Amino acid sequence: MKNYFASFLLLLSAVAGLSSCRESSKLPEPKNESVPLIIPEVNATKSFFPFRRSQLSEQIRIDSLSSRPDYYTRPGFEFVVNPSQGYAELQTVEVYKSFRRGTTYGPRVKIADLTSFPATISLTSQQALKDLYTNAIPGTLAVLANPTVLTLNNRIVRNDAIVFTFEYVLKDGRRIVLTPVSTDNTLLASSLLNAPLAAIAVFR
């Protein structure tokens, strides 16, 4: 008799556990939210800054070189921003640039607030360097002492780069931070600092 009673208790316990599982399965699942993905589409004909042309375009014109005006045409870098999904929730895509030397980044600077897409970002080498400094990078000097004035003192070196990154502002006011920064506004390590998720203009 005891064996029957023990079996009955085990059966009752199993039924109660099954009922509990069924109740818990009715709980709502966490809501998945799509985040817009941006893979900037770099213009194949304006995909980098030729170093020598960038360097010479900063020089003051002199008569002896006036026959080579192409030397003074500032090269351009161009890419298209076009979010892939969650488009309807986006209010603004903020575009930032930062100077990179090796694996070290300078402070970032916002260059655009985009509200309609696809949107094209196009900058010359002078515009890309403007307002960017490498003071935060040990052992280097300012990129340009005065970026608004043509100068012989163009302190870039080969393989320096301008890295363009993005932040999202949604229509409900929320901000999606893709590239965290340190207290001095310097970019921290992130996969979003690399192509194809960032647009990278290399001086080469």
Tab-separated table of C-alpha atoms in Angstrom:
chain	number	residue	atom	x	y	z
A	1	MET	CA	0.000	0.000	0.000
A	2	LYS	CA	2.850	2.311	0.827
A	3	ASN	CA	4.348	1.656	-2.610
A	4	TYR	CA	1.057	2.631	-4.298
A	5	PHE	CA	0.840	5.807	-2.204
A	6	ALA	CA	4.450	6.759	-3.041
A	7	SER	CA	3.782	6.159	-6.752
A	8	PHE	CA	0.677	8.343	-6.572
A	9	LEU	CA	2.693	11.184	-5.004
A	10	LEU	CA	5.328	10.927	-7.728
A	11	LEU	CA	2.651	11.031	-10.427
A	12	LEU	CA	1.008	14.051	-8.813
A	13	SER	CA	4.373	15.820	-8.617
A	14	ALA	CA	5.077	15.144	-12.309
A	15	VAL	CA	1.652	16.473	-13.363
A	16	ALA	CA	2.170	19.608	-11.264
A	17	GLY	CA	5.614	20.147	-12.848
A	18	LEU	CA	4.142	19.782	-16.349
A	19	SER	CA	1.441	22.312	-15.551
A	20	SER	CA	4.075	24.715	-14.244
A	21	CYS	CA	6.073	24.366	-17.486
A	22	ARG	CA	2.979	25.095	-19.539
A	23	GLU	CA	2.237	28.229	-17.510
A	24	SER	CA	5.799	29.510	-17.808
A	25	SER	CA	5.734	28.937	-21.579
A	26	LYS	CA	2.918	31.486	-21.776
A	27	LEU	CA	5.234	34.251	-20.553
A	28	PRO	CA	6.006	36.817	-23.297
A	29	GLU	CA	9.326	36.365	-25.075
A	30	PRO	CA	11.833	39.242	-25.066
A	31	LYS	CA	11.149	41.635	-27.938
A	32	ASN	CA	13.760	41.575	-30.674
A	33	GLU	CA	14.547	44.963	-32.167
A	34	SER	CA	16.174	45.462	-35.538
A	35	VAL	CA	19.056	47.922	-35.567
A	36	PRO	CA	19.830	49.642	-38.862
A	37	LEU	CA	23.114	48.498	-40.343
A	38	ILE	CA	25.290	50.887	-42.309
A	39	ILE	CA	27.949	49.572	-44.647
A	40	PRO	CA	29.234	52.752	-46.323
A	41	GLU	CA	29.558	52.364	-50.075
A	42	VAL	CA	32.900	53.933	-51.021
A	43	ASN	CA	33.186	55.435	-54.505
A	44	ALA	CA	35.738	53.273	-56.333
A	45	THR	CA	37.198	56.314	-58.124
A	46	LYS	CA	37.551	58.290	-54.863
A	47	SER	CA	38.528	55.569	-52.407
A	48	PHE	CA	41.745	57.037	-50.957
A	49	PHE	CA	43.860	60.210	-50.805
A	50	PRO	CA	46.959	60.059	-53.056
A	51	PHE	CA	49.669	61.156	-50.635
A	52	ARG	CA	51.785	63.290	-52.951
A	53	ARG	CA	48.814	65.118	-54.446
A	54	SER	CA	47.406	65.736	-50.967
A	55	GLN	CA	50.751	67.089	-49.814
A	56	LEU	CA	51.303	69.367	-52.803
A	57	SER	CA	47.729	70.663	-52.771
A	58	GLU	CA	48.461	72.287	-49.406
A	59	GLN	CA	51.408	74.262	-50.756
A	60	ILE	CA	51.222	77.911	-51.694
A	61	ARG	CA	51.226	78.249	-55.499
A	62	ILE	CA	54.488	79.379	-56.991
A	63	ASP	CA	55.097	80.450	-60.583
A	64	SER	CA	57.624	77.730	-61.329
A	65	LEU	CA	54.945	75.073	-60.857
A	66	SER	CA	52.043	76.933	-62.431
A	67	SER	CA	52.311	74.695	-65.484
A	68	ARG	CA	51.282	71.713	-63.332
A	69	PRO	CA	47.908	72.764	-61.930
A	70	ASP	CA	46.966	69.104	-61.405
A	71	TYR	CA	49.413	69.080	-58.512
A	72	TYR	CA	47.141	71.507	-56.703
A	73	THR	CA	43.842	69.765	-57.254
A	74	ARG	CA	42.907	68.410	-53.866
A	75	PRO	CA	41.988	64.719	-54.148
A	76	GLY	CA	38.568	63.649	-52.883
A	77	PHE	CA	37.091	60.775	-50.885
A	78	GLU	CA	33.424	59.878	-51.273
A	79	PHE	CA	30.992	57.369	-49.822
A	80	VAL	CA	27.242	56.763	-49.637
A	81	VAL	CA	25.318	56.190	-46.394
A	82	ASN	CA	22.226	54.001	-46.793
A	83	PRO	CA	20.861	52.145	-43.720
A	84	SER	CA	19.808	48.585	-44.492
A	85	GLN	CA	16.940	47.895	-42.040
A	86	GLY	CA	14.923	49.592	-39.297
A	87	TYR	CA	14.913	52.563	-41.633
A	88	ALA	CA	11.487	53.826	-40.507
A	89	GLU	CA	12.691	54.228	-36.913
A	90	LEU	CA	15.646	56.422	-37.809
A	91	GLN	CA	15.515	60.161	-37.328
A	92	THR	CA	19.189	61.031	-37.832
A	93	VAL	CA	22.451	59.359	-38.699
A	94	GLU	CA	25.356	61.342	-37.255
A	95	VAL	CA	28.623	61.071	-39.185
A	96	TYR	CA	31.965	61.527	-37.405
A	97	LYS	CA	35.582	61.615	-38.531
A	98	SER	CA	38.754	60.835	-36.612
A	99	PHE	CA	42.451	60.912	-37.476
A	100	ARG	CA	44.248	57.549	-37.282
A	101	ARG	CA	47.956	56.833	-37.218
A	102	GLY	CA	48.834	53.174	-36.848
A	103	THR	CA	46.401	51.814	-34.235
A	104	THR	CA	46.001	55.120	-32.393
A	105	TYR	CA	43.071	57.475	-32.903
A	106	GLY	CA	42.708	61.185	-32.306
A	107	PRO	CA	39.509	62.861	-31.016
A	108	ARG	CA	36.496	62.531	-33.280
A	109	VAL	CA	34.637	65.444	-34.865
A	110	LYS	CA	31.035	65.409	-36.135
A	111	ILE	CA	30.747	66.406	-39.785
A	112	ALA	CA	27.090	65.769	-40.685
A	113	ASP	CA	23.551	65.020	-39.489
A	114	LEU	CA	21.834	62.931	-42.170
A	115	THR	CA	18.034	62.722	-42.257
A	116	SER	CA	17.316	61.371	-45.750
A	117	PHE	CA	18.857	58.419	-47.532
A	118	PRO	CA	20.799	57.434	-49.501
A	119	ALA	CA	23.114	60.316	-48.619
A	120	THR	CA	26.508	61.065	-50.160
A	121	ILE	CA	29.477	62.330	-48.138
A	122	SER	CA	32.228	63.888	-50.264
A	123	LEU	CA	35.332	65.628	-48.901
A	124	THR	CA	38.649	66.824	-50.272
A	125	SER	CA	41.870	66.013	-48.413
A	126	GLN	CA	41.840	69.546	-46.962
A	127	GLN	CA	38.257	69.221	-45.734
A	128	ALA	CA	38.971	65.783	-44.272
A	129	LEU	CA	41.945	67.103	-42.276
A	130	LYS	CA	40.208	70.280	-41.102
A	131	ASP	CA	39.745	70.462	-37.302
A	132	LEU	CA	41.618	67.180	-36.775
A	133	TYR	CA	44.786	67.150	-34.718
A	134	THR	CA	47.145	64.401	-33.663
A	135	ASN	CA	48.150	66.055	-30.392
A	136	ALA	CA	46.693	63.092	-28.529
A	137	ILE	CA	48.972	60.715	-30.432
A	138	PRO	CA	52.375	60.459	-28.711
A	139	GLY	CA	55.388	61.651	-30.673
A	140	THR	CA	53.489	63.451	-33.411
A	141	LEU	CA	52.585	67.031	-34.291
A	142	ALA	CA	49.417	68.802	-35.343
A	143	VAL	CA	48.164	67.660	-38.740
A	144	LEU	CA	47.799	71.267	-39.873
A	145	ALA	CA	48.791	74.276	-37.813
A	146	ASN	CA	45.945	76.244	-39.397
A	147	PRO	CA	43.709	74.049	-41.572
A	148	THR	CA	42.014	77.041	-43.226
A	149	VAL	CA	45.271	78.441	-44.667
A	150	LEU	CA	47.406	76.848	-47.407
A	151	THR	CA	50.680	75.819	-45.823
A	152	LEU	CA	53.893	73.971	-46.581
A	153	ASN	CA	53.688	72.493	-43.102
A	154	ASN	CA	51.454	69.536	-43.958
A	155	ARG	CA	52.326	67.063	-41.226
A	156	ILE	CA	50.752	63.877	-42.506
A	157	VAL	CA	52.697	60.724	-43.283
A	158	ARG	CA	51.923	57.822	-45.579
A	159	ASN	CA	49.270	55.417	-44.263
A	160	ASP	CA	47.717	58.034	-41.994
A	161	ALA	CA	43.946	57.790	-42.352
A	162	ILE	CA	40.666	59.531	-41.695
A	163	VAL	CA	38.105	57.112	-40.235
A	164	PHE	CA	34.410	57.900	-40.671
A	165	THR	CA	31.993	56.362	-38.148
A	166	PHE	CA	28.280	56.664	-37.334
A	167	GLU	CA	25.769	57.081	-34.498
A	168	TYR	CA	21.980	56.692	-34.695
A	169	VAL	CA	19.233	58.871	-33.202
A	170	LEU	CA	15.802	57.198	-33.324
A	171	LYS	CA	12.461	58.987	-33.697
A	172	ASP	CA	11.550	58.242	-30.070
A	173	GLY	CA	14.683	60.078	-28.914
A	174	ARG	CA	16.849	57.064	-28.133
A	175	ARG	CA	20.481	57.096	-29.212
A	176	ILE	CA	22.331	54.009	-30.433
A	177	VAL	CA	26.019	54.404	-29.625
A	178	LEU	CA	28.086	52.372	-32.053
A	179	THR	CA	31.584	53.659	-31.319
A	180	PRO	CA	32.215	54.395	-27.615
A	181	VAL	CA	34.695	57.158	-26.817
A	182	SER	CA	36.991	57.931	-23.893
A	183	THR	CA	36.732	61.029	-21.714
A	184	ASP	CA	38.823	63.030	-24.213
A	185	ASN	CA	36.471	62.078	-27.091
A	186	THR	CA	39.014	59.631	-28.505
A	187	LEU	CA	37.590	56.510	-30.142
A	188	LEU	CA	37.960	53.254	-28.204
A	189	ALA	CA	38.711	49.897	-29.812
A	190	SER	CA	35.703	48.521	-31.692
A	191	SER	CA	35.018	46.367	-34.738
A	192	LEU	CA	33.019	49.331	-36.070
A	193	LEU	CA	36.285	51.206	-36.603
A	194	ASN	CA	37.199	48.805	-39.391
A	195	ALA	CA	35.937	48.390	-42.947
A	196	PRO	CA	33.327	47.606	-44.112
A	197	LEU	CA	31.463	49.157	-41.143
A	198	ALA	CA	33.574	52.326	-41.241
A	199	ALA	CA	34.620	54.359	-44.270
A	200	ILE	CA	38.411	54.736	-44.175
A	201	ALA	CA	40.300	57.274	-46.297
A	202	VAL	CA	43.992	56.362	-46.303
A	203	PHE	CA	46.760	58.727	-47.427
A	204	ARG	CA	48.827	56.489	-49.703
